[in-house]
Short mmCIF file of C-alpha atoms in Angstrom, two decimals:
data_model
loop_
_atom_site.label_atom_id
_atom_site.label_comp_id
_atom_site.label_asym_id
_atom_site.label_seq_id
_atom_site.Cartn_x
_atom_site.Cartn_y
_atom_site.Cartn_z
CA UNK A 1 -13.39 -62.71 -40.36
CA UNK A 2 -10.75 -65.22 -39.30
CA UNK A 3 -8.10 -65.66 -41.99
CA UNK A 4 -8.14 -69.34 -42.99
CA UNK A 5 -6.32 -68.94 -46.29
CA UNK A 6 -2.76 -69.13 -44.99
CA UNK A 7 -0.52 -72.16 -45.30
CA UNK A 8 -0.79 -75.21 -43.07
CA UNK A 9 0.76 -74.68 -39.66
CA UNK A 10 -0.24 -71.04 -39.43
CA UNK A 11 -3.92 -71.55 -38.60
CA UNK A 12 -4.90 -72.04 -34.96
CA UNK A 13 -7.46 -74.88 -34.65
CA UNK A 14 -10.83 -73.71 -33.36
CA UNK A 15 -10.69 -75.64 -30.10
CA UNK A 16 -7.22 -74.28 -29.30
CA UNK A 17 -8.32 -70.74 -30.14
CA UNK A 18 -11.28 -71.11 -27.80
CA UNK A 19 -8.99 -72.39 -25.07
CA UNK A 20 -6.74 -69.36 -25.50
CA UNK A 21 -9.51 -66.77 -25.62
CA UNK A 22 -11.02 -68.29 -22.48
CA UNK A 23 -7.62 -68.24 -20.76
CA UNK A 24 -7.06 -64.55 -21.56
CA UNK A 25 -10.72 -63.60 -21.05
CA UNK A 26 -11.10 -62.13 -24.54
CA UNK A 27 -14.57 -63.26 -25.43
CA UNK A 28 -15.48 -63.51 -29.11
CA UNK A 29 -12.71 -63.38 -31.74
CA UNK A 30 -13.62 -61.07 -34.60
CA UNK A 31 -10.47 -61.55 -36.64
CA UNK A 32 -7.31 -63.63 -36.64
CA UNK A 33 -4.54 -63.00 -39.15
CA UNK A 34 -1.21 -64.81 -39.32
CA UNK A 35 1.84 -62.53 -39.45
CA UNK A 36 4.50 -63.96 -41.79
CA UNK A 37 7.33 -61.65 -40.70
CA UNK A 38 8.47 -63.84 -37.81
CA UNK A 39 11.20 -66.45 -38.24
CA UNK A 40 11.46 -68.77 -35.27
CA UNK A 41 7.99 -68.60 -33.70
CA UNK A 42 4.47 -67.96 -34.97
CA UNK A 43 2.58 -64.67 -34.51
CA UNK A 44 -0.97 -63.53 -35.18
CA UNK A 45 -2.96 -60.30 -35.06
CA UNK A 46 -6.09 -61.05 -33.04
CA UNK A 47 -9.11 -58.75 -33.00
CA UNK A 48 -11.54 -58.97 -30.08
CA UNK A 49 -14.69 -56.86 -29.56
CA UNK A 50 -12.92 -54.19 -27.48
CA UNK A 51 -9.28 -54.29 -28.59
CA UNK A 52 -6.69 -55.77 -30.92
CA UNK A 53 -3.78 -57.90 -29.74
CA UNK A 54 -0.58 -59.58 -30.86
CA UNK A 55 -0.65 -63.30 -30.06
CA UNK A 56 2.53 -65.37 -30.12
CA UNK A 57 3.29 -69.04 -29.79
CA UNK A 58 6.78 -69.86 -28.49
CA UNK A 59 8.05 -73.35 -29.09
CA UNK A 60 11.68 -73.26 -27.98
CA UNK A 61 11.86 -71.36 -24.66
CA UNK A 62 10.92 -72.97 -21.29
CA UNK A 63 7.75 -71.54 -19.80
CA UNK A 64 9.40 -70.46 -16.53
CA UNK A 65 12.07 -68.49 -18.37
CA UNK A 66 9.50 -66.94 -20.68
CA UNK A 67 7.33 -65.92 -17.70
CA UNK A 68 10.38 -64.40 -16.01
CA UNK A 69 11.23 -62.35 -19.11
CA UNK A 70 7.68 -61.11 -19.57
CA UNK A 71 7.32 -60.34 -15.88
CA UNK A 72 9.93 -57.59 -15.90
CA UNK A 73 8.52 -55.63 -18.86
CA UNK A 74 6.18 -53.48 -16.79
CA UNK A 75 9.19 -52.26 -14.81
CA UNK A 76 11.12 -51.56 -18.02
CA UNK A 77 8.19 -49.60 -19.43
CA UNK A 78 7.96 -47.54 -16.24
CA UNK A 79 11.68 -46.81 -16.68
CA UNK A 80 11.02 -45.25 -20.09
CA UNK A 81 12.07 -48.16 -22.33
CA UNK A 82 9.69 -48.42 -25.34
CA UNK A 83 7.98 -51.67 -24.38
CA UNK A 84 4.51 -52.62 -23.21
CA UNK A 85 3.46 -55.08 -20.54
CA UNK A 86 1.85 -58.37 -21.61
CA UNK A 87 -1.78 -59.26 -20.99
CA UNK A 88 -2.26 -61.61 -18.04
CA UNK A 89 -4.55 -64.61 -18.12
CA UNK A 90 -7.62 -64.80 -15.93
CA UNK A 91 -5.48 -66.62 -13.34
CA UNK A 92 -2.81 -63.91 -13.40
CA UNK A 93 -0.23 -65.84 -15.42
CA UNK A 94 1.63 -64.18 -18.29
CA UNK A 95 1.96 -67.39 -20.31
CA UNK A 96 -0.87 -69.71 -21.31
CA UNK A 97 -0.31 -73.35 -22.22
CA UNK A 98 -2.30 -74.88 -25.06
CA UNK A 99 -1.71 -77.43 -27.79
CA UNK A 100 1.64 -78.37 -26.27
CA UNK A 101 3.02 -74.82 -26.59
CA UNK A 102 3.44 -71.60 -24.64
CA UNK A 103 1.43 -68.54 -25.72
CA UNK A 104 1.46 -64.91 -24.71
CA UNK A 105 -0.54 -61.84 -25.61
CA UNK A 106 0.30 -58.15 -25.99
CA UNK A 107 -1.85 -55.13 -26.82
CA UNK A 108 -1.45 -54.38 -30.52
CA UNK A 109 1.04 -51.55 -31.12
CA UNK A 110 0.97 -49.31 -34.18
CA UNK A 111 4.15 -48.86 -36.15
CA UNK A 112 6.20 -50.32 -38.98
CA UNK A 113 9.29 -52.50 -39.24
CA UNK A 114 12.14 -50.58 -40.92
CA UNK A 115 15.26 -52.30 -42.19
CA UNK A 116 18.43 -50.92 -40.67
CA UNK A 117 19.75 -49.62 -43.99
CA UNK A 118 16.50 -47.67 -44.45
CA UNK A 119 17.06 -45.74 -41.23
CA UNK A 120 18.63 -42.30 -41.48
CA UNK A 121 22.00 -41.80 -39.83
CA UNK A 122 20.31 -39.95 -36.98
CA UNK A 123 17.85 -42.83 -36.54
CA UNK A 124 20.73 -45.31 -36.52
CA UNK A 125 22.31 -43.27 -33.73
CA UNK A 126 18.96 -43.10 -31.94
CA UNK A 127 18.68 -46.89 -32.13
CA UNK A 128 22.11 -47.22 -30.54
CA UNK A 129 21.08 -44.89 -27.71
CA UNK A 130 17.90 -46.91 -27.18
CA UNK A 131 19.96 -50.09 -26.92
CA UNK A 132 22.18 -48.42 -24.33
CA UNK A 133 19.18 -47.31 -22.29
CA UNK A 134 17.72 -50.81 -22.61
CA UNK A 135 20.90 -52.32 -21.15
CA UNK A 136 20.82 -49.78 -18.33
CA UNK A 137 17.15 -50.53 -17.71
CA UNK A 138 17.76 -54.27 -17.59
CA UNK A 139 20.49 -53.61 -15.04
CA UNK A 140 18.02 -51.75 -12.82
CA UNK A 141 15.47 -54.56 -13.26
CA UNK A 142 18.15 -56.97 -12.09
CA UNK A 143 18.77 -54.76 -9.04
CA UNK A 144 15.03 -55.00 -8.29
CA UNK A 145 15.31 -58.79 -8.14
CA UNK A 146 13.21 -59.40 -11.26
CA UNK A 147 16.19 -61.04 -12.97
CA UNK A 148 18.96 -63.17 -11.42
CA UNK A 149 22.24 -61.57 -10.37
CA UNK A 150 24.78 -61.23 -13.18
CA UNK A 151 27.70 -63.65 -12.68
CA UNK A 152 31.10 -62.13 -12.00
CA UNK A 153 32.61 -63.71 -15.10
CA UNK A 154 31.27 -65.39 -18.21
CA UNK A 155 32.92 -67.41 -20.92
CA UNK A 156 31.97 -67.93 -24.55
CA UNK A 157 32.67 -70.85 -26.82
CA UNK A 158 35.33 -70.26 -29.46
CA UNK A 159 34.91 -72.96 -32.08
CA UNK A 160 38.21 -74.46 -33.14
CA UNK A 161 39.05 -74.53 -36.86
CA UNK A 162 39.17 -78.31 -36.71
CA UNK A 163 35.66 -78.60 -35.25
CA UNK A 164 34.28 -76.11 -37.78
CA UNK A 165 35.80 -78.02 -40.69
CA UNK A 166 34.36 -81.26 -39.34
CA UNK A 167 30.90 -79.70 -39.16
CA UNK A 168 31.19 -78.45 -42.72
CA UNK A 169 32.39 -81.84 -43.98
CA UNK A 170 29.47 -83.58 -42.29
CA UNK A 171 27.05 -81.21 -43.99
CA UNK A 172 28.74 -81.71 -47.35
CA UNK A 173 28.29 -85.47 -46.90
CA UNK A 174 24.64 -84.86 -46.02
CA UNK A 175 24.13 -82.89 -49.23
CA UNK A 176 25.70 -85.70 -51.28
CA UNK A 177 23.68 -88.40 -49.54
CA UNK A 178 20.27 -86.76 -49.26
CA UNK A 179 20.27 -83.72 -51.54
CA UNK A 180 18.08 -83.67 -54.62
CA UNK A 181 20.46 -81.84 -56.89
CA UNK A 182 18.48 -78.64 -56.43
CA UNK A 183 20.05 -75.22 -57.03
CA UNK A 184 20.24 -74.82 -53.25
CA UNK A 185 22.11 -78.13 -52.91
CA UNK A 186 24.59 -77.00 -55.56
CA UNK A 187 25.05 -73.63 -53.87
CA UNK A 188 25.47 -75.26 -50.45
CA UNK A 189 28.13 -77.59 -51.78
CA UNK A 190 30.10 -74.68 -53.24
CA UNK A 191 29.64 -72.52 -50.16
CA UNK A 192 30.80 -75.27 -47.80
CA UNK A 193 33.92 -75.92 -49.84
CA UNK A 194 34.73 -72.22 -49.89
CA UNK A 195 34.02 -71.88 -46.18
CA UNK A 196 36.52 -74.61 -45.36
CA UNK A 197 39.14 -72.71 -47.32
CA UNK A 198 38.30 -69.48 -45.45
CA UNK A 199 38.45 -71.19 -42.04
CA UNK A 200 41.86 -72.67 -42.82
CA UNK A 201 43.20 -69.41 -44.23
CA UNK A 202 42.02 -67.20 -41.37
CA UNK A 203 42.32 -69.58 -38.41
CA UNK A 204 45.06 -67.43 -36.87
CA UNK A 205 42.72 -64.41 -36.66
CA UNK A 206 40.21 -66.12 -34.41
CA UNK A 207 39.74 -65.07 -30.75
CA UNK A 208 42.26 -66.85 -28.55
CA UNK A 209 40.51 -66.44 -25.17
CA UNK A 210 37.17 -67.79 -24.02
CA UNK A 211 36.69 -64.80 -21.68
CA UNK A 212 35.27 -61.78 -23.55
CA UNK A 213 36.67 -58.30 -22.98
CA UNK A 214 34.50 -55.67 -21.30
CA UNK A 215 31.39 -55.48 -19.16
CA UNK A 216 28.46 -57.85 -19.32
CA UNK A 217 24.87 -57.90 -18.14
CA UNK A 218 21.31 -58.67 -19.10
CA UNK A 219 20.54 -58.20 -22.80
CA UNK A 220 17.58 -58.57 -25.16
CA UNK A 221 19.22 -61.18 -27.38
CA UNK A 222 17.54 -60.42 -30.73
CA UNK A 223 17.45 -56.71 -31.51
CA UNK A 224 16.71 -56.67 -35.25
CA UNK A 225 14.26 -54.85 -37.48
CA UNK A 226 11.49 -57.45 -37.24
CA UNK A 227 11.47 -56.84 -33.48
CA UNK A 228 11.38 -53.04 -33.69
CA UNK A 229 8.46 -50.73 -34.48
CA UNK A 230 8.97 -47.16 -35.72
CA UNK A 231 6.38 -44.41 -36.00
CA UNK A 232 7.01 -40.87 -37.16
CA UNK A 233 10.77 -41.39 -37.15
CA UNK A 234 10.80 -42.56 -33.52
CA UNK A 235 11.31 -46.02 -32.07
CA UNK A 236 8.02 -46.84 -30.35
CA UNK A 237 8.38 -50.51 -29.42
CA UNK A 238 10.95 -53.23 -28.84
CA UNK A 239 9.26 -56.60 -29.30
CA UNK A 240 9.92 -60.31 -28.64
CA UNK A 241 11.52 -60.99 -25.28
CA UNK A 242 12.17 -64.72 -25.72
CA UNK A 243 15.99 -64.49 -25.84
CA UNK A 244 16.77 -62.36 -22.78
CA UNK A 245 20.07 -63.48 -21.26
CA UNK A 246 23.39 -62.43 -19.75
CA UNK A 247 25.93 -61.60 -22.44
CA UNK A 248 28.85 -59.25 -23.00
CA UNK A 249 27.35 -55.90 -23.95
CA UNK A 250 29.77 -55.75 -26.88
CA UNK A 251 28.27 -58.98 -28.21
CA UNK A 252 24.78 -57.50 -28.44
CA UNK A 253 26.09 -54.24 -29.90
CA UNK A 254 28.04 -56.11 -32.58
CA UNK A 255 25.22 -58.53 -33.39
CA UNK A 256 22.62 -55.77 -33.58
CA UNK A 257 24.82 -53.77 -35.94
CA UNK A 258 25.35 -56.83 -38.12
CA UNK A 259 21.70 -57.82 -38.47
CA UNK A 260 20.60 -54.20 -38.89
CA UNK A 261 23.27 -52.88 -41.23
CA UNK A 262 24.78 -55.98 -42.87
CA UNK A 263 22.36 -56.17 -45.79
CA UNK A 264 22.66 -57.36 -49.40
CA UNK A 265 26.10 -58.79 -48.77
CA UNK A 266 27.78 -55.63 -47.42
CA UNK A 267 27.98 -53.59 -44.22
CA UNK A 268 26.66 -50.05 -44.27
CA UNK A 269 29.66 -48.81 -42.33
CA UNK A 270 28.41 -45.23 -41.93
CA UNK A 271 25.30 -46.49 -40.15
CA UNK A 272 27.36 -48.93 -38.09
CA UNK A 273 29.47 -46.03 -36.80
CA UNK A 274 26.40 -43.87 -36.12
CA UNK A 275 24.73 -46.72 -34.24
CA UNK A 276 27.81 -47.36 -32.08
CA UNK A 277 28.17 -43.61 -31.36
CA UNK A 278 24.58 -43.56 -30.17
CA UNK A 279 25.16 -46.54 -27.90
CA UNK A 280 28.38 -45.16 -26.43
CA UNK A 281 26.68 -41.82 -25.74
CA UNK A 282 24.70 -43.76 -23.11
CA UNK A 283 26.99 -46.66 -22.17
CA UNK A 284 30.74 -45.83 -22.36
CA UNK A 285 31.72 -49.25 -23.69
CA UNK A 286 35.48 -49.58 -24.11
CA UNK A 287 36.87 -49.69 -27.65
CA UNK A 288 38.82 -52.81 -26.69
CA UNK A 289 35.55 -54.52 -25.78
CA UNK A 290 33.97 -53.50 -29.08
CA UNK A 291 36.94 -54.80 -31.05
CA UNK A 292 36.77 -58.08 -29.15
CA UNK A 293 33.02 -58.38 -29.64
CA UNK A 294 33.20 -57.75 -33.38
CA UNK A 295 36.03 -60.25 -33.88
CA UNK A 296 34.17 -62.89 -31.85
CA UNK A 297 31.02 -62.35 -33.91
CA UNK A 298 32.99 -62.65 -37.17
CA UNK A 299 34.51 -65.94 -36.08
CA UNK A 300 31.15 -67.20 -34.87
CA UNK A 301 29.66 -66.50 -38.30
CA UNK A 302 32.70 -68.10 -39.93
CA UNK A 303 32.25 -71.36 -38.00
CA UNK A 304 28.45 -71.55 -37.78
CA UNK A 305 26.20 -73.43 -40.20
CA UNK A 306 22.86 -73.27 -38.41
CA UNK A 307 20.74 -72.51 -41.49
CA UNK A 308 22.15 -75.56 -43.28
CA UNK A 309 21.57 -77.65 -40.16
CA UNK A 310 17.93 -76.58 -40.21
CA UNK A 311 17.71 -77.45 -43.92
CA UNK A 312 19.45 -80.83 -43.95
CA UNK A 313 19.00 -82.07 -40.38
CA UNK A 314 15.46 -80.88 -39.72
CA UNK A 315 13.99 -80.53 -43.20
CA UNK A 316 13.16 -76.90 -42.39
CA UNK A 317 13.82 -74.65 -45.38
CA UNK A 318 12.65 -71.43 -43.71
CA UNK A 319 16.15 -69.99 -43.43
CA UNK A 320 17.62 -70.88 -46.82
CA UNK A 321 17.68 -67.28 -48.00
CA UNK A 322 19.36 -66.21 -44.77
CA UNK A 323 22.21 -68.62 -45.45
CA UNK A 324 22.97 -67.28 -48.91
CA UNK A 325 22.74 -63.67 -47.67
CA UNK A 326 24.93 -64.35 -44.65
CA UNK A 327 27.47 -66.17 -46.78
CA UNK A 328 27.79 -63.16 -49.08
CA UNK A 329 28.22 -60.83 -46.10
CA UNK A 330 30.80 -63.12 -44.50
CA UNK A 331 32.97 -63.06 -47.62
CA UNK A 332 32.74 -59.26 -47.88
CA UNK A 333 33.43 -58.90 -44.15
CA UNK A 334 36.41 -61.24 -44.19
CA UNK A 335 38.01 -59.33 -47.06
CA UNK A 336 37.58 -56.09 -45.06
CA UNK A 337 37.99 -57.28 -41.48
CA UNK A 338 40.07 -54.30 -40.38
CA UNK A 339 37.80 -51.81 -42.16
CA UNK A 340 34.73 -53.18 -40.39
CA UNK A 341 36.42 -53.11 -37.00
CA UNK A 342 37.56 -49.52 -37.65
CA UNK A 343 33.91 -48.53 -38.28
CA UNK A 344 32.98 -49.81 -34.84
CA UNK A 345 35.95 -47.99 -33.29
CA UNK A 346 34.81 -44.72 -34.90
CA UNK A 347 31.58 -44.90 -32.97
#
């Protein structure tokens, strides 16, 4: 039976569902269940007479880019990366358009999402090795012409302390003007004031160059536990290919380690080191690049307020808990900046 008990915005209207099933040639839908684990885009488990699928609606990635990303997965799978190819529509497209959005479909894959801190040290190392092989595989896909050529150099934005303080002051004014006096408003006010003090105190430790250190190439863009499936202690699937892009490899290594092992306000440094060792067993990323990537990520987190911008600018409260968790981790990280960077260097 189709699950119609979930909150508004998570049910696909009948006419849109029919349009999608016709596009993908699925026939009758025997079950449709919204999956609440996603953050940015909506996902459902869809049961048809002969198979079960994962259906996703993507609202914030252009269709041509999404089609490009999905189109190289068959080659990645053939190269041994734990991914599966998407289901094509009756016309051969990998993305269907309906209800003003882009939709794609994958065969349902068995497995569970495991938080990074719940992985064993050997699994953390295994995850790092998988990320290394993924980067190598994306490089070969690029050589096949399925992705554009990697530019010779790339630059990244380094937010100035002045611009970060201005952003925080604007948000503080927004809380005063439009907040309701809720516990979240009170916490946001305190956090923003403390963040301004941190930015001012540590401004001299920010990256000074817009050109990152080390090699760069095509990357996944969002390797975190909600996008990974494990079965029997093995990684069986890397999901969600919306954010594929060219980045410094050290950026994705550092970000993946943070979202996987920066939990409950602290870094699990033993798992960070195991993860980095696993990655460097496949891709010999320079320690100087890792140090640069970790410092850039720290400063990005220091000067970024995206969850509060969602809350106060868009009225979207979906990421409120992420802000409080990230704020706690940022404070712990800042107090131990050298210790965290040493954990990456031990990998």
